[in-house]
Amino acid sequence: MSALAFGAPFALRRGDSVLALAGALVVLLAFDPLQVFEIGFVFSFLCTGAILALARPLSEAMAAEFRATKAGGAFLRATARLPPLVRPAVRKTVRLAAIVPVSFAAWLASAPLTATVFGQLSPVSILCNVAVIPLAAVSVVAALAALAEAALFPSWVCAALPVNKLAVAVASLMAKAASFAAELPAATFHTAPWHPGAVLAWYFGLVCFAAWLHRTDGDA
């Protein structure tokens, strides 16, 4: 998906996340249709689809609610009084809060499968993903850079090694963050496997929630 999204400008096309996700799905299943039965495959595409559908309208709704509060208004007024050189850095730092809706969207999509397959719910993953998502972005970009370098300059194999090492180091940090989060109190709750009807009801509600978010987003 990342290769399709990042490669679109080189083909004089505008990148589209939904089309990139659909393209990745088609390519992977063309090589191995049986992947549709792999739980990792299902988790990956389900969570990514939920992020694309929910993260932006959730983030905008949260921002609108924050601006409507007294604290939000006070923050905006205080930010407006900052020196021009400092103001952009502060606003960019605040935008990191947009990671929270991304993490929440991924959790909403994965919770029923986690309960059904592993017999547990892990709300701590919402917090954990706030750290993991930026690291994952760095890891994906580094891996893509290494692949592109190897493809374009096959005789310069050693040149891709530092980029590969960066990707491995970032992936190691992701694993350590997940391990740390798993040890936190009340990180995971064990549950009986969900009935298929409950899983379908959850996803039906999630689809309705996404439709409502996009409708209110369009109205705004």
mmCIF file of C-alpha atoms in Angstrom:
data_model
loop_
_atom_site.group_PDB
_atom_site.id
_atom_site.type_symbol
_atom_site.label_atom_id
_atom_site.label_comp_id
_atom_site.label_asym_id
_atom_site.label_seq_id
_atom_site.Cartn_x
_atom_site.Cartn_y
_atom_site.Cartn_z
ATOM 1 C CA MET A 1 0.000 0.000 0.000
ATOM 2 C CA SER A 2 2.792 2.418 0.913
ATOM 3 C CA ALA A 3 4.633 1.645 -2.317
ATOM 4 C CA LEU A 4 1.504 2.438 -4.351
ATOM 5 C CA ALA A 5 0.723 5.603 -2.387
ATOM 6 C CA PHE A 6 4.270 6.978 -2.438
ATOM 7 C CA GLY A 7 4.885 5.875 -6.018
ATOM 8 C CA ALA A 8 1.819 7.597 -7.479
ATOM 9 C CA PRO A 9 3.562 10.953 -8.112
ATOM 10 C CA PHE A 10 6.282 9.171 -10.127
ATOM 11 C CA ALA A 11 3.517 7.924 -12.430
ATOM 12 C CA LEU A 12 2.067 11.462 -12.614
ATOM 13 C CA ARG A 13 -0.911 10.405 -10.516
ATOM 14 C CA ARG A 14 -2.283 11.782 -7.275
ATOM 15 C CA GLY A 15 -1.877 9.446 -4.311
ATOM 16 C CA ASP A 16 -5.115 7.955 -2.976
ATOM 17 C CA SER A 17 -5.003 5.950 0.245
ATOM 18 C CA VAL A 18 -8.210 3.998 -0.399
ATOM 19 C CA LEU A 19 -7.139 2.996 -3.915
ATOM 20 C CA ALA A 20 -3.669 2.123 -2.615
ATOM 21 C CA LEU A 21 -5.205 -0.138 0.033
ATOM 22 C CA ALA A 22 -7.452 -1.802 -2.559
ATOM 23 C CA GLY A 23 -4.488 -2.232 -4.907
ATOM 24 C CA ALA A 24 -2.388 -3.833 -2.195
ATOM 25 C CA LEU A 25 -5.269 -6.194 -1.382
ATOM 26 C CA VAL A 26 -5.610 -7.258 -5.030
ATOM 27 C CA VAL A 27 -1.857 -7.747 -5.515
ATOM 28 C CA LEU A 28 -1.363 -9.799 -2.354
ATOM 29 C CA LEU A 29 -4.373 -12.020 -2.980
ATOM 30 C CA ALA A 30 -3.301 -12.508 -6.605
ATOM 31 C CA PHE A 31 -0.010 -13.952 -5.357
ATOM 32 C CA ASP A 32 -1.582 -15.985 -2.544
ATOM 33 C CA PRO A 33 -5.403 -16.119 -2.266
ATOM 34 C CA LEU A 34 -5.139 -18.238 0.891
ATOM 35 C CA GLN A 35 -3.833 -15.218 2.802
ATOM 36 C CA VAL A 36 -7.454 -14.221 3.316
ATOM 37 C CA PHE A 37 -7.547 -16.940 5.998
ATOM 38 C CA GLU A 38 -4.448 -15.563 7.797
ATOM 39 C CA ILE A 39 -5.359 -13.592 10.920
ATOM 40 C CA GLY A 40 -2.451 -11.165 10.422
ATOM 41 C CA PHE A 41 -3.660 -10.374 6.909
ATOM 42 C CA VAL A 42 -7.208 -9.734 8.166
ATOM 43 C CA PHE A 43 -6.008 -7.568 11.054
ATOM 44 C CA SER A 44 -3.767 -5.489 8.778
ATOM 45 C CA PHE A 45 -6.387 -4.634 6.179
ATOM 46 C CA LEU A 46 -9.252 -4.266 8.650
ATOM 47 C CA CYS A 47 -7.349 -1.857 10.895
ATOM 48 C CA THR A 48 -5.952 0.137 7.978
ATOM 49 C CA GLY A 49 -9.416 0.433 6.444
ATOM 50 C CA ALA A 50 -10.839 1.619 9.758
ATOM 51 C CA ILE A 51 -8.088 4.221 10.086
ATOM 52 C CA LEU A 52 -8.845 5.559 6.610
ATOM 53 C CA ALA A 53 -12.576 5.660 7.337
ATOM 54 C CA LEU A 54 -12.580 6.986 10.900
ATOM 55 C CA ALA A 55 -9.366 8.783 11.839
ATOM 56 C CA ARG A 56 -9.860 12.085 9.992
ATOM 57 C CA PRO A 57 -13.522 12.722 10.946
ATOM 58 C CA LEU A 58 -12.785 11.621 14.527
ATOM 59 C CA SER A 59 -9.835 13.991 14.701
ATOM 60 C CA GLU A 60 -11.880 16.887 13.314
ATOM 61 C CA ALA A 61 -14.756 16.178 15.702
ATOM 62 C CA MET A 62 -12.350 16.099 18.670
ATOM 63 C CA ALA A 63 -10.722 19.348 17.531
ATOM 64 C CA ALA A 64 -14.116 21.043 17.151
ATOM 65 C CA GLU A 65 -15.181 19.921 20.633
ATOM 66 C CA PHE A 66 -11.876 21.144 22.097
ATOM 67 C CA ARG A 67 -12.202 24.554 20.439
ATOM 68 C CA ALA A 68 -15.721 24.872 21.874
ATOM 69 C CA THR A 69 -14.510 24.414 25.467
ATOM 70 C CA LYS A 70 -13.149 27.193 27.674
ATOM 71 C CA ALA A 71 -9.788 25.451 27.841
ATOM 72 C CA GLY A 72 -9.682 25.185 24.054
ATOM 73 C CA GLY A 73 -10.531 28.863 23.601
ATOM 74 C CA ALA A 74 -7.904 29.862 26.150
ATOM 75 C CA PHE A 75 -5.319 27.691 24.401
ATOM 76 C CA LEU A 76 -6.055 29.245 21.002
ATOM 77 C CA ARG A 77 -5.812 32.764 22.429
ATOM 78 C CA ALA A 78 -2.537 31.906 24.180
ATOM 79 C CA THR A 79 -1.156 30.387 20.992
ATOM 80 C CA ALA A 80 -2.083 33.490 19.003
ATOM 81 C CA ARG A 81 -0.007 35.618 21.414
ATOM 82 C CA LEU A 82 3.142 33.496 20.941
ATOM 83 C CA PRO A 83 6.067 34.888 18.932
ATOM 84 C CA PRO A 84 5.721 34.119 15.201
ATOM 85 C CA LEU A 85 8.831 31.921 15.226
ATOM 86 C CA VAL A 86 7.514 29.743 18.074
ATOM 87 C CA ARG A 87 3.856 29.529 17.042
ATOM 88 C CA PRO A 88 4.249 27.000 14.151
ATOM 89 C CA ALA A 89 6.317 24.633 16.302
ATOM 90 C CA VAL A 90 3.702 24.668 19.074
ATOM 91 C CA ARG A 91 0.848 24.046 16.644
ATOM 92 C CA LYS A 92 2.710 21.173 14.986
ATOM 93 C CA THR A 93 3.342 19.628 18.404
ATOM 94 C CA VAL A 94 -0.358 19.894 19.266
ATOM 95 C CA ARG A 95 -1.244 18.199 15.970
ATOM 96 C CA LEU A 96 0.470 15.064 17.295
ATOM 97 C CA ALA A 97 -2.766 14.551 19.246
ATOM 98 C CA ALA A 98 -4.237 13.420 15.909
ATOM 99 C CA ILE A 99 -2.489 10.108 16.532
ATOM 100 C CA VAL A 100 -5.056 9.324 19.246
ATOM 101 C CA PRO A 101 -8.020 9.037 16.804
ATOM 102 C CA VAL A 102 -5.846 6.874 14.536
ATOM 103 C CA SER A 103 -5.084 4.534 17.421
ATOM 104 C CA PHE A 104 -8.715 4.500 18.563
ATOM 105 C CA ALA A 105 -9.938 3.668 15.057
ATOM 106 C CA ALA A 106 -7.510 0.737 14.847
ATOM 107 C CA TRP A 107 -8.679 -0.533 18.249
ATOM 108 C CA LEU A 108 -12.355 -0.307 17.278
ATOM 109 C CA ALA A 109 -11.654 -2.443 14.211
ATOM 110 C CA SER A 110 -9.479 -5.016 15.953
ATOM 111 C CA ALA A 111 -11.304 -5.451 19.288
ATOM 112 C CA PRO A 112 -13.875 -8.085 18.167
ATOM 113 C CA LEU A 113 -11.244 -10.199 16.407
ATOM 114 C CA THR A 114 -8.865 -9.910 19.357
ATOM 115 C CA ALA A 115 -11.623 -11.086 21.686
ATOM 116 C CA THR A 116 -12.685 -13.916 19.375
ATOM 117 C CA VAL A 117 -9.251 -15.209 18.361
ATOM 118 C CA PHE A 118 -7.196 -14.521 21.489
ATOM 119 C CA GLY A 119 -9.909 -14.369 24.168
ATOM 120 C CA GLN A 120 -8.911 -10.947 25.437
ATOM 121 C CA LEU A 121 -9.480 -7.220 25.056
ATOM 122 C CA SER A 122 -6.509 -4.861 25.246
ATOM 123 C CA PRO A 123 -7.578 -1.227 25.744
ATOM 124 C CA VAL A 124 -3.935 -0.408 26.491
ATOM 125 C CA SER A 125 -3.282 -0.732 22.762
ATOM 126 C CA ILE A 126 -4.954 2.676 22.286
ATOM 127 C CA LEU A 127 -2.206 4.216 24.425
ATOM 128 C CA CYS A 128 0.527 1.981 23.041
ATOM 129 C CA ASN A 129 -0.257 2.854 19.430
ATOM 130 C CA VAL A 130 0.298 6.547 20.150
ATOM 131 C CA ALA A 131 3.982 5.651 20.382
ATOM 132 C CA VAL A 132 3.982 2.813 17.861
ATOM 133 C CA ILE A 133 2.231 4.558 14.936
ATOM 134 C CA PRO A 134 4.937 7.242 14.370
ATOM 135 C CA LEU A 135 7.616 4.555 14.694
ATOM 136 C CA ALA A 136 5.778 2.374 12.192
ATOM 137 C CA ALA A 137 5.724 5.248 9.703
ATOM 138 C CA VAL A 138 9.501 5.673 10.025
ATOM 139 C CA SER A 139 10.041 1.926 9.663
ATOM 140 C CA VAL A 140 7.873 1.686 6.531
ATOM 141 C CA VAL A 141 9.577 4.657 4.862
ATOM 142 C CA ALA A 142 13.023 3.253 5.693
ATOM 143 C CA ALA A 143 12.104 -0.175 4.335
ATOM 144 C CA LEU A 144 10.708 1.356 1.127
ATOM 145 C CA ALA A 145 13.853 3.467 0.711
ATOM 146 C CA ALA A 146 16.024 0.357 1.076
ATOM 147 C CA LEU A 147 13.940 -1.560 -1.472
ATOM 148 C CA ALA A 148 14.003 1.329 -3.942
ATOM 149 C CA GLU A 149 17.739 1.745 -3.534
ATOM 150 C CA ALA A 150 18.349 -1.961 -4.094
ATOM 151 C CA ALA A 151 16.122 -1.948 -7.187
ATOM 152 C CA LEU A 152 17.620 1.170 -8.755
ATOM 153 C CA PHE A 153 21.246 0.503 -7.815
ATOM 154 C CA PRO A 154 21.623 -3.289 -7.478
ATOM 155 C CA SER A 155 25.425 -3.093 -7.492
ATOM 156 C CA TRP A 156 25.379 -0.823 -4.432
ATOM 157 C CA VAL A 157 24.064 -3.421 -2.014
ATOM 158 C CA CYS A 158 26.074 -2.088 0.905
ATOM 159 C CA ALA A 159 24.512 1.358 0.499
ATOM 160 C CA ALA A 160 21.105 0.000 1.579
ATOM 161 C CA LEU A 161 22.465 -1.589 4.765
ATOM 162 C CA PRO A 162 22.303 1.576 6.950
ATOM 163 C CA VAL A 163 18.687 2.157 5.915
ATOM 164 C CA ASN A 164 17.843 -1.475 6.644
ATOM 165 C CA LYS A 165 19.505 -1.182 10.038
ATOM 166 C CA LEU A 166 17.398 1.893 10.758
ATOM 167 C CA ALA A 167 14.221 -0.019 9.888
ATOM 168 C CA VAL A 168 15.279 -2.904 12.159
ATOM 169 C CA ALA A 169 16.136 -0.548 15.030
ATOM 170 C CA VAL A 170 12.767 1.208 14.781
ATOM 171 C CA ALA A 171 10.939 -2.138 14.632
ATOM 172 C CA SER A 172 12.796 -3.163 17.790
ATOM 173 C CA LEU A 173 11.608 0.019 19.526
ATOM 174 C CA MET A 174 8.044 -0.811 18.465
ATOM 175 C CA ALA A 175 8.324 -4.277 20.010
ATOM 176 C CA LYS A 176 9.733 -2.835 23.243
ATOM 177 C CA ALA A 177 6.923 -0.273 23.441
ATOM 178 C CA ALA A 178 4.337 -3.034 23.006
ATOM 179 C CA SER A 179 6.013 -5.182 25.679
ATOM 180 C CA PHE A 180 6.116 -2.250 28.107
ATOM 181 C CA ALA A 181 2.440 -1.428 27.493
ATOM 182 C CA ALA A 182 1.438 -5.076 28.003
ATOM 183 C CA GLU A 183 2.930 -4.992 31.513
ATOM 184 C CA LEU A 184 0.894 -1.984 32.635
ATOM 185 C CA PRO A 185 -1.921 -2.558 35.188
ATOM 186 C CA ALA A 186 -5.279 -3.460 33.612
ATOM 187 C CA ALA A 187 -3.623 -3.594 30.203
ATOM 188 C CA THR A 188 -5.587 -6.662 29.140
ATOM 189 C CA PHE A 189 -8.919 -8.181 30.108
ATOM 190 C CA HIS A 190 -9.638 -11.837 29.409
ATOM 191 C CA THR A 191 -12.991 -12.609 27.862
ATOM 192 C CA ALA A 192 -14.864 -15.540 26.425
ATOM 193 C CA PRO A 193 -14.712 -15.753 22.619
ATOM 194 C CA TRP A 194 -17.398 -13.568 21.126
ATOM 195 C CA HIS A 195 -20.383 -15.073 19.380
ATOM 196 C CA PRO A 196 -20.322 -14.450 15.586
ATOM 197 C CA GLY A 197 -23.557 -12.501 15.964
ATOM 198 C CA ALA A 198 -21.903 -10.135 18.452
ATOM 199 C CA VAL A 199 -18.963 -9.632 16.079
ATOM 200 C CA LEU A 200 -21.301 -8.821 13.183
ATOM 201 C CA ALA A 201 -23.320 -6.458 15.382
ATOM 202 C CA TRP A 202 -20.114 -4.648 16.428
ATOM 203 C CA TYR A 203 -18.989 -4.146 12.829
ATOM 204 C CA PHE A 204 -22.474 -3.096 11.726
ATOM 205 C CA GLY A 205 -22.458 -0.480 14.464
ATOM 206 C CA LEU A 206 -18.964 0.585 13.412
ATOM 207 C CA VAL A 207 -20.094 1.065 9.810
ATOM 208 C CA CYS A 208 -23.080 3.121 11.009
ATOM 209 C CA PHE A 209 -20.759 5.175 13.232
ATOM 210 C CA ALA A 210 -18.424 5.848 10.286
ATOM 211 C CA ALA A 211 -21.365 6.885 8.093
ATOM 212 C CA TRP A 212 -22.623 9.250 10.810
ATOM 213 C CA LEU A 213 -19.164 10.785 11.257
ATOM 214 C CA HIS A 214 -18.810 11.427 7.544
ATOM 215 C CA ARG A 215 -22.318 12.855 7.328
ATOM 216 C CA THR A 216 -21.697 15.301 10.166
ATOM 217 C CA ASP A 217 -18.304 16.086 8.648
ATOM 218 C CA GLY A 218 -19.958 16.887 5.327
ATOM 219 C CA ASP A 219 -22.615 19.017 7.025
ATOM 220 C CA ALA A 220 -19.907 21.010 8.776
#
